Amino acid sequence: MQRMPQMMLPKPAQPSKPAQPRTTAPPRTTTRPRWKALSVATRAVVGGTVALTLLGGAVARTSRAAEPKPPAAPPSGAAAFGKTAPLKIAFAYVGPVGDAGWTYAHDKARRAVEAEYGAKVVTSFVENVPEAADAERVIRDMVSQGNTLIFGTTFGYMTPMMKVAKDMKDVKFEHATGYKTAANLRTYDARTYEGAYLAGVIAGGMTKSNILGVVGSIPIPEVIRNIDSFTLGAQSVNPKIQTRVVWVNKWFDPPKESEGAQALLNDGADVLMQNTDSSAVLQAAEKAGKFGFGWDSDMKKFGPNAHLGSAIIDWAPYYKKAVGEALAGTWKTGQTWWGLKEGAIDLVSISSKVPEALKQKVETIKKGLRDGTFAVWKGPIVDQAGKELLKPGQVADDKFLHGINFYVKGVTGKPPKGP
Amino acid sequence: MPSGGVSPTSSQDADPASPRPASVSMPGVVLLPVPEPRLGLQPLRSAVLAVASPLAALAITVVVGAVLFTAMGKSAGTGLAMFFVEPLRGARGLSELAVKATPLALIALGLSVSFRANIWNIGAEGQFIAGAIAATAVAMRAGPETSHAVVVPIVLAGLGGGMAWGALTAWLRDRFNASEILVSLMLVYVAEMLLGYLTYGPWKDPEGFNFPQTATFAEATEIPKLAAGHRANVGLLIALAAAPVGWLFLSRTYAGFQLVVCGAAPSAARFAGFSARRGLWTALLVSGGLAGLAGALEVAGPLGQLTPHLPVGYGFAAIIVAFVGRLHPLGVLLSSVLMSVFYIGGELAQSRMGLPSALTGVFQGLLLFALLGSDAWVARVRGPNR
Amino acid sequence: MESLALMLSSSVNAGTILALAALGLLINERAGVINLGAEGMMLIGALAAYATAAHGHGVTTALLAGAVAGAAAAAIFGVGVIWLGTNQYATGLALSLFGGGFTAFAGTGYTDRQIAELARPGIPLLRELPLLGPALFRYHPVVYFAAGLTVGLGWFFFRSRAGLVVRAAGESPESAHALGHPVRRIRFYAVVAGGALCGLAGAYVSVVYAHLWVEGLIAGKGWIALALTTFATWRPGRVLLGSYLFGGVTMLQFHLQGRGVEVESHLLGMSPYLATIAVLVLISRNQAWIRVNMPVSLGKPFHPHH
């Protein structure tokens, strides 16, 4: 057996001392048998690790649904205005393309752009870009690779994009869900609250316990607005409902989302809604034999019995427009907020379990949204204390909508507060 | 879970009838006369081998990486180039490397001191966050009129915040003998929640549309950059200065010697009268402080505001950095550069070759595994008496 | 009352994950090996099980695949620490880190793949009972397995010969070796068994509990399981109770939120971790108790001499 490194044992020939609490090993007379065993062990460890990694590689390869196209060999950045050189577009995603939710929706729209413009564009993406200091490096690298139109698909990229936009004046930046703009950076967003309202209409009609549950992600105005809109929609068909909310404080954390959903179900909710990016809540509803919705993307396949409808975002119309403008040279800064009217929002795959009358109501509302006669946030709307927020007939403007950090009547609890 | 180090309140010496053999109280420690190759602490016969082992581990990682790329249908050469060569290209490449390597190096420096003392501080991530929070508390008070000197109190606050968080673990270990591994880890989650609470609540930017983030800090608070147009800042210099200081401390000062002996041979240390308690507190205060310093540099440097997205795993990656650097302050500098190369290379491999972003994590874990394996193999091959 | 029964059942469901992993770690630690790679093994088990299910196999096969994958990962760890003598803590950490990276990498395609629906769990007639039904009889077989395993391990370690030998390997390997028991091989088997249970715990999460796979699915439960084994002082029964309790605390914060309790969600979110620290402190402060209960050679490598 091995000898101690230089410290303690006097001579190599020292025999074991049984009186000591720990006995020493007798000297080795030969190293060969041990060598062999060790080599085997070492080989086993290394071989095992290699095998595991190979297996992982093979699994990853077969399991990847779609390989993204690597961008063409990087030309210099000045190809933006050339007629023959394709427009290079890059997308920065906060999550994995396979989240079947937020990022998946963006990627779907990216592929629609490719289909629409064909050889005129070359797209690429980077997924799992954290909303932190690293984002700036990724975006700068995208620019250095010759991309002249860059989409940042989450709020947290705002500061990095602004910094890069300041330095790279001939690159155009599109920032989702942000609020800062520059000459070469504009923002875009979708009126997700319209989809939430439509889902609420169905929820209100389908609930038996009159308790609705929402698994909230991060308590920003958009999400609070969605919770309120969901409640308003439900109240329009069933004034008795009550909405309960739990917060997982993440956009994407399926195990936590499951647990939050379970807690809501345990407390009596029989229709669930979420603002998180995975299908975990719908699946929890499915397991419990209750109802749920899909969010951001069509999630019907994740809970065929529970699924009542999916409030989806379709970024394709906007992306096509943006790319078209970039190609035609008519790209201008601004702030865009599209809803059902422009084709950015919809409630799809409405279940056959939903009664016809309710479906009709949803269709009527959609028609009203399209032709501008219907508004989700139209008074009278009161807050939890009963104070009137919107007078009867008063329609909220975008400024009001952006500042929503309160719950409407019918929602239990208080939203996490700001200063 | 046994305590990761000698418990100063242990009465095992006072109680001769203790069922425990007196010589063994610490996991994985080389005590006389138990032969056990100690990772990173065994003075290998030749310095060449001390360096050869991590290089061998790197070689294994590279080979496996090449195999992986091929298995995924990509060119192994391009993949390896993307991982190892691209990140080093050009001034911007080196600058980004510095931005990434600085927090890793600082935290790993602290961890190398801690691990040498056999205090397994797994919670460096929490100390990083605590330092950033403390630094934010100072930075938020700065306005447009504040002078640039505010950077100093910001950095000191970060140091203090990290030390305080480390002290919490040290105190629980000292007073209650609670394992510092578990306590420091649980405190990571607590720190994350605290960060969330502050950014969603009292510190939220009133102009920020209710998004969880503080207001952007005033210009004066930005850690001075090294060169205009690049993101590398003085943090790099701090890291470069801290490494030799750390080395001097461990190898040339009496206090450092005490620390190392407490870690390597606690019974001998006790016999010599070295205070294990002092070793515990030193280890956690130093590693906590350095992690907190890294947090302050990150939040006042590249980020410029406090958001819930601050923690990206530096505290855990630094554990690998510390080991690959053989717990030697100068080695840590080199291995932090290597780890940054992995990070940035992984990003580039993803954006330019379409490889999955998780590749970085695979390489990191593989490197550590390979290092452990090659260390053990080298120790067996060489043996202590040759 | 119904709601209370439901809360109990979700606590048990959530707690089973921890219980399985902690029981596996208990086997490890009773034999004297500490495996910090619990998180990695659970992730590997979770992915293996989900991948198996996604390729069309049944739930039981998937769970078994998860257990086997966890055991394989543990075997690598075992060879490293038992025969190569690598530092147990560092190797365990490496396993955790590697497991995280590897599963994120290999699992990228499985995030949006669906696996088959689960049949409604529980014992057929008993599940319909008014209160006892939801509280006791509506669980997936794995939950009952965990409970049965607790009893089995209790018997094994404290009533059977083989268990005594395993404990000896953990308390005083030299004595066991002197008596002729193959200590290293026993430790290896213990490590593999522990890995299988951690893998099963992960498999339960991906195939039954959350019913999906994403990167980082386990989210720290492996570390909590490690803590649990310690403050249950290595006794199976206490491990099970502690796990259920912990599951309950995790669910409690959501229940409180849903009811509109006005504690900020982040502060509530700290509660499981603060609870862990608190219990850890309470347990550890009694040095004598720890000394009496802890396997003496835990964490120390054993090298037989001839």
Coordinates of N, CA and C in Angstrom, one line a residue, chain A residues 129-301:
Chain A
V129 N -29.2 33.4 -23.1 CA -28.4 34.6 -22.7 C -28.9 35.2 -21.5
P130 N -28.1 35.2 -20.4 CA -28.7 35.7 -19.2 C -28.9 37.2 -19.2
E131 N -29.9 37.7 -18.4 CA -30.2 39.1 -18.3 C -29.2 39.8 -17.4
A132 N -27.9 39.7 -17.8 CA -26.9 40.3 -16.9 C -25.8 40.8 -17.7
A133 N -24.6 41.0 -17.1 CA -23.5 41.6 -17.8 C -23.1 40.8 -19.1
D134 N -23.3 39.5 -19.1 CA -22.9 38.7 -20.3 C -23.7 39.1 -21.5
A135 N -24.9 39.7 -21.4 CA -25.7 40.0 -22.5 C -25.0 41.0 -23.4
E136 N -24.3 41.9 -22.8 CA -23.6 42.9 -23.7 C -22.5 42.3 -24.6
R137 N -21.8 41.3 -24.0 CA -20.8 40.7 -24.8 C -21.4 39.9 -26.0
V138 N -22.5 39.2 -25.7 CA -23.1 38.4 -26.7 C -23.6 39.4 -27.8
I139 N -24.2 40.5 -27.4 CA -24.8 41.4 -28.5 C -23.6 42.0 -29.3
R140 N -22.6 42.4 -28.6 CA -21.4 42.9 -29.3 C -20.9 41.9 -30.3
D141 N -20.8 40.7 -29.9 CA -20.3 39.6 -30.8 C -21.2 39.5 -32.0
M142 N -22.5 39.6 -31.7 CA -23.5 39.5 -32.9 C -23.2 40.6 -33.9
V143 N -22.9 41.8 -33.4 CA -22.6 42.9 -34.3 C -21.3 42.6 -35.0
S144 N -20.3 42.1 -34.3 CA -19.1 41.9 -34.9 C -19.1 40.8 -36.0
Q145 N -20.2 39.9 -35.9 CA -20.4 38.9 -36.9 C -21.1 39.4 -38.1
G146 N -21.4 40.7 -38.1 CA -22.0 41.2 -39.4 C -23.5 41.3 -39.3
N147 N -24.1 41.1 -38.1 CA -25.5 41.2 -38.1 C -25.9 42.7 -37.9
T148 N -26.8 43.2 -38.7 CA -27.2 44.6 -38.7 C -28.6 44.8 -38.2
L149 N -29.3 43.7 -37.9 CA -30.6 43.9 -37.2 C -30.6 42.9 -36.1
I150 N -30.8 43.4 -34.9 CA -30.7 42.5 -33.7 C -31.9 42.6 -32.9
F151 N -32.5 41.4 -32.5 CA -33.7 41.4 -31.7 C -33.3 40.9 -30.3
G152 N -33.7 41.7 -29.3 CA -33.5 41.2 -27.9 C -34.8 40.9 -27.3
T153 N -35.0 39.7 -26.9 CA -36.4 39.2 -26.6 C -36.8 39.3 -25.2
T154 N -36.1 40.0 -24.4 CA -36.6 40.1 -23.0 C -36.2 41.5 -22.4
F155 N -37.0 41.9 -21.4 CA -36.8 43.2 -20.8 C -35.3 43.4 -20.3
G156 N -34.7 42.4 -19.8 CA -33.4 42.5 -19.1 C -32.3 42.9 -20.0
Y157 N -32.5 42.9 -21.4 CA -31.5 43.2 -22.3 C -31.4 44.7 -22.5
M158 N -32.3 45.5 -21.9 CA -32.5 46.9 -22.2 C -31.1 47.7 -22.1
T159 N -30.5 47.6 -20.9 CA -29.3 48.3 -20.6 C -28.2 47.9 -21.6
P160 N -27.9 46.6 -21.7 CA -26.8 46.2 -22.7 C -27.1 46.7 -24.1
M161 N -28.4 46.6 -24.5 CA -28.7 47.0 -25.9 C -28.5 48.5 -26.1
M162 N -28.9 49.2 -25.1 CA -28.7 50.7 -25.2 C -27.2 51.0 -25.3
K163 N -26.4 50.3 -24.5 CA -25.0 50.6 -24.5 C -24.4 50.3 -25.9
V164 N -24.8 49.1 -26.5 CA -24.2 48.8 -27.8 C -24.8 49.7 -28.9
A165 N -26.0 50.0 -28.7 CA -26.7 50.9 -29.7 C -26.0 52.2 -29.8
K166 N -25.5 52.7 -28.6 CA -24.8 54.0 -28.6 C -23.5 53.9 -29.4
D167 N -22.9 52.7 -29.4 CA -21.6 52.6 -30.1 C -21.7 52.2 -31.5
M168 N -22.8 51.5 -31.8 CA -22.9 50.9 -33.2 C -24.1 51.6 -33.9
K169 N -23.8 52.8 -34.5 CA -24.9 53.5 -34.9 C -25.6 53.0 -36.2
D170 N -24.9 52.2 -37.0 CA -25.5 51.7 -38.2 C -26.1 50.3 -38.0
V171 N -26.2 49.8 -36.8 CA -26.9 48.6 -36.5 C -28.3 48.9 -35.9
K172 N -29.3 48.2 -36.3 CA -30.6 48.5 -35.8 C -31.0 47.5 -34.7
F173 N -31.6 48.0 -33.6 CA -31.9 47.1 -32.5 C -33.4 47.1 -32.2
E174 N -33.9 45.9 -32.0 CA -35.3 45.8 -31.6 C -35.4 45.2 -30.2
H175 N -36.0 45.9 -29.3 CA -36.1 45.4 -27.9 C -37.5 45.1 -27.5
A176 N -37.7 43.8 -27.1 CA -39.1 43.4 -26.7 C -39.4 43.8 -25.2
T177 N -40.5 44.3 -25.0 CA -41.1 44.6 -23.7 C -40.3 45.7 -22.9
G178 N -39.5 46.5 -23.6 CA -38.7 47.5 -22.9 C -39.4 48.9 -22.9
Y179 N -38.7 49.9 -22.4 CA -39.3 51.2 -22.5 C -38.4 52.3 -22.9
K180 N -37.1 52.0 -23.1 CA -36.1 53.0 -23.6 C -35.9 52.9 -25.1
T181 N -35.8 54.0 -25.7 CA -35.6 53.9 -27.2 C -34.4 54.8 -27.5
A182 N -33.9 54.6 -28.7 CA -32.8 55.5 -29.3 C -33.1 55.6 -30.8
A183 N -32.2 56.4 -31.4 CA -32.4 56.5 -32.9 C -32.4 55.2 -33.6
N184 N -31.5 54.3 -33.1 CA -31.4 53.0 -33.7 C -31.9 51.9 -32.9
L185 N -32.7 52.2 -31.9 CA -33.3 51.1 -31.0 C -34.7 51.4 -30.8
R186 N -35.6 50.5 -31.1 CA -37.0 50.7 -30.8 C -37.5 49.5 -30.1
T187 N -38.7 49.7 -29.4 CA -39.3 48.6 -28.6 C -40.5 48.1 -29.2
Y188 N -40.8 46.9 -28.9 CA -42.1 46.3 -29.4 C -42.6 45.4 -28.3
D189 N -43.9 45.2 -28.2 CA -44.5 44.4 -27.2 C -45.9 43.9 -27.7
A190 N -46.4 43.0 -27.0 CA -47.7 42.4 -27.4 C -48.7 42.6 -26.2
R191 N -49.9 42.9 -26.6 CA -51.0 43.1 -25.6 C -51.5 41.8 -25.0
T192 N -50.6 41.2 -24.2 CA -50.9 39.9 -23.7 C -52.2 39.9 -22.8
Y193 N -52.5 41.1 -22.3 CA -53.7 41.2 -21.4 C -55.0 40.9 -22.2
E194 N -54.9 41.1 -23.5 CA -56.1 40.7 -24.3 C -56.4 39.2 -24.3
G195 N -55.2 38.5 -24.4 CA -55.4 37.0 -24.4 C -55.8 36.6 -23.0
A196 N -55.3 37.3 -22.0 CA -55.6 36.9 -20.6 C -57.1 37.1 -20.4
Y197 N -57.6 38.2 -20.9 CA -59.0 38.5 -20.8 C -59.9 37.5 -21.4
L198 N -59.5 37.1 -22.6 CA -60.3 36.0 -23.3 C -60.3 34.7 -22.5
A199 N -59.1 34.4 -22.0 CA -59.0 33.2 -21.2 C -59.9 33.3 -20.0
G200 N -59.9 34.5 -19.4 CA -60.8 34.7 -18.2 C -62.2 34.5 -18.5
V201 N -62.7 34.9 -19.7 CA -64.1 34.7 -20.1 C -64.4 33.2 -20.0
I202 N -63.6 32.4 -20.6 CA -63.8 31.0 -20.6 C -63.7 30.4 -19.2
A203 N -62.7 30.9 -18.5 CA -62.5 30.4 -17.1 C -63.8 30.7 -16.3
G204 N -64.3 31.9 -16.4 CA -65.4 32.2 -15.6 C -66.6 31.4 -15.9
G205 N -66.7 31.0 -17.2 CA -67.8 30.1 -17.5 C -67.7 28.7 -17.2
M206 N -66.4 28.2 -17.0 CA -66.2 26.8 -16.8 C -66.0 26.4 -15.3
T207 N -65.7 27.4 -14.5 CA -65.4 27.1 -13.1 C -66.7 26.7 -12.4
K208 N -66.5 25.7 -11.5 CA -67.7 25.3 -10.7 C -67.5 25.8 -9.2
S209 N -66.2 25.9 -8.8 CA -66.0 26.3 -7.4 C -65.9 27.8 -7.3
N210 N -65.9 28.5 -8.5 CA -65.8 30.0 -8.5 C -64.5 30.4 -7.9
I211 N -63.5 29.6 -7.8 CA -62.2 30.0 -7.4 C -61.2 29.8 -8.6
L212 N -60.6 30.8 -9.0 CA -59.6 30.7 -10.1 C -58.2 30.9 -9.5
G213 N -57.3 30.2 -10.1 CA -55.9 30.3 -9.6 C -54.9 30.8 -10.7
V214 N -54.1 31.7 -10.3 CA -53.0 32.1 -11.3 C -51.7 31.9 -10.7
V215 N -50.8 31.3 -11.4 CA -49.4 31.2 -11.0 C -48.7 32.3 -11.7
G216 N -48.2 33.3 -10.9 CA -47.6 34.5 -11.5 C -46.1 34.3 -11.5
S217 N -45.5 34.9 -12.5 CA -44.0 34.8 -12.6 C -43.3 35.9 -11.8
I218 N -43.2 37.0 -12.4 CA -42.5 38.2 -11.7 C -43.5 39.3 -11.7
P219 N -43.6 39.9 -10.5 CA -44.7 40.9 -10.3 C -44.4 42.3 -10.9
I220 N -44.2 42.2 -12.3 CA -44.1 43.5 -13.0 C -45.5 43.9 -13.5
P221 N -45.6 45.1 -13.9 CA -47.0 45.6 -14.3 C -47.6 44.7 -15.4
E222 N -46.8 44.2 -16.3 CA -47.4 43.4 -17.4 C -48.1 42.2 -16.8
V223 N -47.5 41.5 -15.8 CA -48.1 40.3 -15.2 C -49.3 40.7 -14.3
I224 N -49.2 41.7 -13.6 CA -50.3 42.1 -12.7 C -51.5 42.6 -13.6
R225 N -51.1 43.2 -14.7 CA -52.2 43.6 -15.6 C -52.9 42.4 -16.2
N226 N -52.1 41.3 -16.5 CA -52.7 40.1 -17.0 C -53.6 39.4 -16.0
I227 N -53.2 39.4 -14.7 CA -54.0 38.8 -13.7 C -55.3 39.6 -13.6
D228 N -55.2 40.9 -13.6 CA -56.4 41.7 -13.5 C -57.3 41.5 -14.7
S229 N -56.7 41.4 -15.9 CA -57.5 41.2 -17.1 C -58.2 39.9 -17.1
F230 N -57.5 38.9 -16.6 CA -58.1 37.5 -16.5 C -59.3 37.6 -15.6
T231 N -59.1 38.3 -14.5 CA -60.2 38.4 -13.5 C -61.4 39.2 -14.1
L232 N -61.1 40.3 -14.8 CA -62.2 41.0 -15.5 C -63.0 40.2 -16.5
G233 N -62.2 39.4 -17.2 CA -62.9 38.6 -18.2 C -63.8 37.6 -17.6
A234 N -63.3 37.0 -16.5 CA -64.1 36.0 -15.8 C -65.4 36.6 -15.2
Q235 N -65.1 37.8 -14.6 CA -66.3 38.5 -14.0 C -67.3 38.9 -15.0
S236 N -66.9 39.1 -16.2 CA -67.9 39.5 -17.2 C -69.0 38.4 -17.5
V237 N -68.6 37.2 -17.2 CA -69.6 36.1 -17.3 C -70.1 35.5 -16.0
N238 N -69.3 35.8 -15.0 CA -69.6 35.2 -13.7 C -69.1 36.1 -12.6
P239 N -69.9 37.0 -12.1 CA -69.4 38.0 -11.1 C -69.0 37.4 -9.8
K240 N -69.3 36.1 -9.6 CA -69.0 35.6 -8.2 C -67.5 35.1 -8.1
I241 N -66.8 35.1 -9.2 CA -65.5 34.4 -9.1 C -64.5 35.2 -8.2
Q242 N -63.5 34.4 -7.7 CA -62.4 35.0 -6.9 C -61.1 34.5 -7.5
T243 N -60.1 35.3 -7.6 CA -58.8 34.9 -8.2 C -57.8 34.9 -7.1
R244 N -57.1 33.8 -7.0 CA -56.0 33.7 -6.1 C -54.7 33.6 -6.8
V245 N -53.7 34.2 -6.2 CA -52.4 34.3 -6.9 C -51.2 33.8 -6.1
V246 N -50.3 33.0 -6.7 CA -49.0 32.7 -6.1 C -47.9 33.2 -7.0
W247 N -46.8 33.6 -6.4 CA -45.7 34.1 -7.2 C -44.5 33.1 -7.1
V248 N -44.0 32.7 -8.3 CA -42.8 31.9 -8.2 C -41.5 32.7 -8.4
N249 N -41.7 34.0 -8.7 CA -40.5 34.9 -8.8 C -39.5 34.5 -9.9
K250 N -39.9 33.7 -10.9 CA -39.1 33.4 -12.0 C -40.0 33.3 -13.2
W251 N -39.3 33.5 -14.4 CA -40.1 33.4 -15.6 C -40.3 31.9 -15.9
F252 N -39.3 31.1 -15.4 CA -39.3 29.7 -15.9 C -38.7 28.9 -14.8
D253 N -39.6 28.1 -14.1 CA -39.1 27.2 -13.0 C -40.2 26.2 -12.8
P254 N -40.2 25.2 -13.8 CA -41.3 24.2 -13.8 C -41.6 23.5 -12.4
P255 N -40.5 23.1 -11.7 CA -40.9 22.4 -10.4 C -41.6 23.4 -9.5
K256 N -41.2 24.6 -9.4 CA -41.9 25.6 -8.5 C -43.2 25.9 -9.0
E257 N -43.3 26.0 -10.4 CA -44.7 26.3 -10.9 C -45.6 25.2 -10.6
S258 N -45.1 23.9 -10.7 CA -46.0 22.8 -10.3 C -46.5 22.9 -8.9
E259 N -45.5 23.3 -8.0 CA -45.9 23.3 -6.6 C -46.9 24.4 -6.3
G260 N -46.6 25.6 -7.0 CA -47.6 26.7 -6.8 C -49.0 26.3 -7.3
A261 N -49.0 25.6 -8.5 CA -50.3 25.2 -9.0 C -51.0 24.2 -8.0
Q262 N -50.2 23.3 -7.5 CA -50.8 22.3 -6.5 C -51.4 23.0 -5.3
A263 N -50.7 24.0 -4.8 CA -51.2 24.7 -3.7 C -52.5 25.4 -4.0
L264 N -52.6 26.0 -5.2 CA -53.9 26.6 -5.6 C -55.0 25.6 -5.7
L265 N -54.6 24.5 -6.3 CA -55.6 23.4 -6.5 C -56.1 22.9 -5.2
N266 N -55.2 22.7 -4.2 CA -55.5 22.3 -2.9 C -56.5 23.2 -2.2
D267 N -56.3 24.5 -2.5 CA -57.2 25.5 -1.9 C -58.5 25.7 -2.6
G268 N -58.8 24.9 -3.6 CA -60.1 24.9 -4.2 C -60.2 25.5 -5.6
A269 N -59.1 25.9 -6.1 CA -59.2 26.5 -7.5 C -59.5 25.3 -8.5
D270 N -60.3 25.5 -9.4 CA -60.5 24.5 -10.4 C -60.2 24.9 -11.8
V271 N -59.8 26.1 -12.0 CA -59.3 26.6 -13.3 C -58.0 27.4 -13.1
L272 N -57.0 27.0 -13.7 CA -55.7 27.6 -13.5 C -55.2 28.4 -14.7
M273 N -54.5 29.4 -14.4 CA -53.9 30.3 -15.4 C -52.4 30.5 -15.0
Q274 N -51.5 30.8 -15.9 CA -50.2 31.2 -15.5 C -49.6 32.2 -16.4
N275 N -48.6 32.9 -15.9 CA -47.9 33.8 -16.7 C -46.4 33.4 -16.8
T276 N -46.2 32.1 -16.5 CA -44.9 31.6 -16.5 C -44.6 30.9 -17.9
D277 N -43.4 30.6 -18.2 CA -43.0 30.1 -19.5 C -43.1 28.7 -19.8
S278 N -43.5 27.8 -18.9 CA -43.5 26.4 -19.2 C -45.0 25.9 -19.0
S279 N -45.1 24.6 -19.3 CA -46.4 24.0 -19.3 C -46.7 23.3 -18.0
A280 N -45.9 23.6 -17.0 CA -46.0 22.9 -15.7 C -47.4 23.1 -15.1
V281 N -47.9 24.3 -15.1 CA -49.1 24.5 -14.4 C -50.3 23.8 -15.1
L282 N -50.2 23.8 -16.5 CA -51.3 23.1 -17.2 C -51.2 21.6 -16.9
Q283 N -50.0 21.1 -16.7 CA -49.8 19.7 -16.4 C -50.3 19.3 -15.0
A284 N -50.1 20.3 -14.1 CA -50.6 20.0 -12.8 C -52.1 20.0 -12.8
A285 N -52.7 20.8 -13.6 CA -54.2 20.8 -13.7 C -54.6 19.5 -14.3
E286 N -53.9 19.1 -15.3 CA -54.3 17.8 -16.0 C -54.2 16.6 -15.0
K287 N -53.2 16.6 -14.2 CA -53.0 15.5 -13.2 C -54.2 15.5 -12.2
A288 N -54.6 16.7 -11.9 CA -55.7 16.8 -10.8 C -57.1 16.7 -11.4
G289 N -57.1 16.6 -12.7 CA -58.5 16.5 -13.4 C -59.2 17.8 -13.4
K290 N -58.4 19.0 -13.3 CA -59.1 20.3 -13.4 C -58.7 20.9 -14.7
F291 N -59.0 22.2 -14.8 CA -58.8 22.9 -16.1 C -57.6 23.9 -16.1
G292 N -57.0 24.1 -17.3 CA -56.0 25.1 -17.3 C -55.8 25.7 -18.7
F293 N -54.9 26.5 -18.9 CA -54.7 27.2 -20.2 C -53.2 27.1 -20.6
G294 N -53.0 27.3 -21.9 CA -51.7 27.4 -22.4 C -51.3 28.9 -22.4
W295 N -50.1 29.2 -22.4 CA -49.6 30.6 -22.3 C -48.4 30.8 -23.2
D296 N -48.4 31.8 -24.0 CA -47.4 32.2 -25.0 C -47.4 31.3 -26.2
S297 N -47.6 30.0 -26.1 CA -47.7 29.1 -27.2 C -48.8 28.1 -27.0
D298 N -49.1 27.4 -28.1 CA -50.2 26.4 -28.0 C -49.7 25.2 -27.2
M299 N -50.3 25.0 -26.0 CA -49.8 24.0 -25.1 C -50.8 22.8 -25.0
K300 N -51.7 22.7 -26.0 CA -52.8 21.7 -25.9 C -52.2 20.3 -25.7
K301 N -51.1 20.0 -26.3 CA -50.6 18.6 -26.2 C -50.1 18.3 -24.9

